[in-house]
PDB file of C-alpha atoms in Angstrom:
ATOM      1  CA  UNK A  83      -9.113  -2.468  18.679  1.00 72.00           C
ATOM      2  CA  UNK A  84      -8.405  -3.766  15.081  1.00 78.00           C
ATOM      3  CA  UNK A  85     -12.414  -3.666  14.385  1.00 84.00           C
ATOM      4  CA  UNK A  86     -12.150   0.449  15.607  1.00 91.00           C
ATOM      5  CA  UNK A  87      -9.319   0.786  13.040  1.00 91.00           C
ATOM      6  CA  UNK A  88     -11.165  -0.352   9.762  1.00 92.00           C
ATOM      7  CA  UNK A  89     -14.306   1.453  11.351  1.00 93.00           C
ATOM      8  CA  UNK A  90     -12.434   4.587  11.444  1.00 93.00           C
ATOM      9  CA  UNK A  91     -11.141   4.419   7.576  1.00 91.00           C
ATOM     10  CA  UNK A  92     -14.467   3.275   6.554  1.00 93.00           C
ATOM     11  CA  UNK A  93     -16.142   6.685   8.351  1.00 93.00           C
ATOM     12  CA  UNK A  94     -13.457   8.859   7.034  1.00 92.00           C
ATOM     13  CA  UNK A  95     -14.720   8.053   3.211  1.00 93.00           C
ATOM     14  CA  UNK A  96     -18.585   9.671   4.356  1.00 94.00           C
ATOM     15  CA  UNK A  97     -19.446  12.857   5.392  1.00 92.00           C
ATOM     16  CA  UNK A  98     -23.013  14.295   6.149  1.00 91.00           C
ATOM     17  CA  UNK A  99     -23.753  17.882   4.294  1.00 88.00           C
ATOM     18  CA  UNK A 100     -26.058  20.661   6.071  1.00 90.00           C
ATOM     19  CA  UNK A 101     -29.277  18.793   4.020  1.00 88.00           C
ATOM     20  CA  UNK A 102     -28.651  15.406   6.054  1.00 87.00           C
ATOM     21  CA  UNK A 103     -27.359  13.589   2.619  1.00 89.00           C
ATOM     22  CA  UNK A 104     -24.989  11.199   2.638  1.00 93.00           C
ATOM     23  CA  UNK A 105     -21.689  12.550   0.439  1.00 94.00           C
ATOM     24  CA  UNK A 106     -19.485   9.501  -0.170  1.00 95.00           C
ATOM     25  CA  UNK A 107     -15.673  10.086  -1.310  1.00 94.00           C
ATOM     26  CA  UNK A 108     -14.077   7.071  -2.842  1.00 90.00           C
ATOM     27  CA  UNK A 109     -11.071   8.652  -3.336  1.00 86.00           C
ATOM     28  CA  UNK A 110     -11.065  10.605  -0.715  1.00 81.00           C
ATOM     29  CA  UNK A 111      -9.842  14.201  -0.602  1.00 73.00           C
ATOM     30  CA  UNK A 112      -8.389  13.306  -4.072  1.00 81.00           C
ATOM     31  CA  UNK A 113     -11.800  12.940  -5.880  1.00 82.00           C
ATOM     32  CA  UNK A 114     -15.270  14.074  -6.652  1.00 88.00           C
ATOM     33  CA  UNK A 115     -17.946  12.828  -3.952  1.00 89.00           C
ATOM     34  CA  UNK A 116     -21.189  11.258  -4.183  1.00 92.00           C
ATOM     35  CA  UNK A 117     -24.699  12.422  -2.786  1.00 93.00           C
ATOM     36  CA  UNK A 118     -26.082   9.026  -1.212  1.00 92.00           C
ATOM     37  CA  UNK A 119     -29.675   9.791   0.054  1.00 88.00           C
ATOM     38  CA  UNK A 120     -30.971   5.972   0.420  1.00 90.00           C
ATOM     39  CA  UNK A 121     -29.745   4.655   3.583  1.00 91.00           C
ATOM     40  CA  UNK A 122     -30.135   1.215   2.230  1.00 93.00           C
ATOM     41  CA  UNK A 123     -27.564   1.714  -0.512  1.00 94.00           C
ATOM     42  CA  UNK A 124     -25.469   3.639   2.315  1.00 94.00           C
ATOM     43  CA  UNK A 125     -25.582   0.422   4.484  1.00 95.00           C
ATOM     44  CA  UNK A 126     -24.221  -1.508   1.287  1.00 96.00           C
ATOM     45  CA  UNK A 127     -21.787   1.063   0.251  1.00 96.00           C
ATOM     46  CA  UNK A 128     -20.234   1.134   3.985  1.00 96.00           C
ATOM     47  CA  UNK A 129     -20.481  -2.173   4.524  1.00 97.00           C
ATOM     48  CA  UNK A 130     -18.159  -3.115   0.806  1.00 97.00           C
ATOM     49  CA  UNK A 131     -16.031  -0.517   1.935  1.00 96.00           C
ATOM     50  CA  UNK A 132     -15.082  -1.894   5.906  1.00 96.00           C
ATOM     51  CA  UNK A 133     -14.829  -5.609   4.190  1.00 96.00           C
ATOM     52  CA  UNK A 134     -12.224  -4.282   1.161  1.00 97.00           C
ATOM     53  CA  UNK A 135     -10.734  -2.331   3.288  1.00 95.00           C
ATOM     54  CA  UNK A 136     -10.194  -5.632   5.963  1.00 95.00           C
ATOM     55  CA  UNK A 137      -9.482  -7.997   2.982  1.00 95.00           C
ATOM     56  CA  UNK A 138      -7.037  -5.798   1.017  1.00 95.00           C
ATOM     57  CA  UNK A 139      -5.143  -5.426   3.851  1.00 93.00           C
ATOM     58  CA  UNK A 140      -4.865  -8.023   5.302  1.00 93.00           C
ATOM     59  CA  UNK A 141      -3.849  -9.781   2.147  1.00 95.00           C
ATOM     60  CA  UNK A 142      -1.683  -6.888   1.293  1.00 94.00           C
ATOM     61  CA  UNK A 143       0.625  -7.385   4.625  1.00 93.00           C
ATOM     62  CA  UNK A 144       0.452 -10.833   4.337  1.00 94.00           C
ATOM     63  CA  UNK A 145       1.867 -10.915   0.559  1.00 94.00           C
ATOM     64  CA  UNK A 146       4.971  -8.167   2.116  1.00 93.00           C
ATOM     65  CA  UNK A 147       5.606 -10.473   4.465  1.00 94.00           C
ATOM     66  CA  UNK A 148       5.506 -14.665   2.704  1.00 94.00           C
ATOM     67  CA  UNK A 149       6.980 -12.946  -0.765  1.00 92.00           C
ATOM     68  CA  UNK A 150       8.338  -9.709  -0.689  1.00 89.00           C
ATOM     69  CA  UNK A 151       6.833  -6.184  -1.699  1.00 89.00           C
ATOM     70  CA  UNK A 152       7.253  -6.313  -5.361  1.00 90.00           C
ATOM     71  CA  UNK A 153       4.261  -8.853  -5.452  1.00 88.00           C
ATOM     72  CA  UNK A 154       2.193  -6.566  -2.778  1.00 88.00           C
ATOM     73  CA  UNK A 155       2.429  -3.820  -5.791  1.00 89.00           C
ATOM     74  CA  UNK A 156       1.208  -6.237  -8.111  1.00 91.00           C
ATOM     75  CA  UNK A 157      -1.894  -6.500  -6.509  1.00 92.00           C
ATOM     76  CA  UNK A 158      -2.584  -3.168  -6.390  1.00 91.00           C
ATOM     77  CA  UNK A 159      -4.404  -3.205  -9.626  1.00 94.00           C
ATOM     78  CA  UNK A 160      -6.379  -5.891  -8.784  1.00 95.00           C
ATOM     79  CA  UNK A 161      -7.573  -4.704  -5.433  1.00 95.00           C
ATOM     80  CA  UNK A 162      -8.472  -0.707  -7.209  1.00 94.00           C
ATOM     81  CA  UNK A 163     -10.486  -2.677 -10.026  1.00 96.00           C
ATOM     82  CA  UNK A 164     -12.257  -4.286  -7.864  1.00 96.00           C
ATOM     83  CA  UNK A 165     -13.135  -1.710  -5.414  1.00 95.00           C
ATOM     84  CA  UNK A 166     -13.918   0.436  -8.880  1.00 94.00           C
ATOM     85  CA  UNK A 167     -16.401  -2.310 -10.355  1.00 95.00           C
ATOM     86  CA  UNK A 168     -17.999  -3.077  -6.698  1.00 96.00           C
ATOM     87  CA  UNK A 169     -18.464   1.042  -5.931  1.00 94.00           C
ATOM     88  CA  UNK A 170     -19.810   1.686  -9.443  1.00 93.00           C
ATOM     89  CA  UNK A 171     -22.377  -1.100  -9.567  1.00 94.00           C
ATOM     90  CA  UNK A 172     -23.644  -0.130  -5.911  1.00 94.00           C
ATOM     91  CA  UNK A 173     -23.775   3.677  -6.607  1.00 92.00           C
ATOM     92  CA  UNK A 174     -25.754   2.740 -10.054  1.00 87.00           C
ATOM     93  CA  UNK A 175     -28.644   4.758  -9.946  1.00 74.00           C
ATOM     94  CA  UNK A 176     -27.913   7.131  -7.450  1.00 68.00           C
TER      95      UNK A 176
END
């Protein structure tokens, strides 16, 4: 059930267009999307994206729960830089 959850907000951050491209929206609705036509680099990009989305988390709830939420917002810029750096050297190129 958990593994259909992260699934799910992986998918949401892909779309296919009417040409059968890949168009890849880190941000989501809030930014400007990528054209992905190398299913290799797809596979990579989706697979970064399920694995930050199960790490974040998970540390996320675990650091509002052992020390408080304060420290969960100090993370925050440490989990969006890294999610920044991993996108950007993956979509390189493309």
């Amino acid at each position: 059930m958990l593994s259909k959850y992260f699934n799910y907000l992986t998918d949401a951050s892909f779309i296919k267009d009417n040409h059968g491209n890949t168009l890849f929206f880190p941000l989501g609705i809030y930014g400007k999307g990528r054209i992905i036509t190398d299913e290799i680099i797809e596979r990579k990009v989706r697979r970064f994206i399920l694995n930050y989305y199960k790490v974040s988390l998970t540390i996320i709830i675990f650091t509002v729960v052992a020390f408080g939420c304060i420290w969960s917002f100090l993370l925050t810029p440490v989990f969006m830089g890294w999610f920044y750096l991993a996108t950007k050297s993956l979509l390189t190129g493309v």
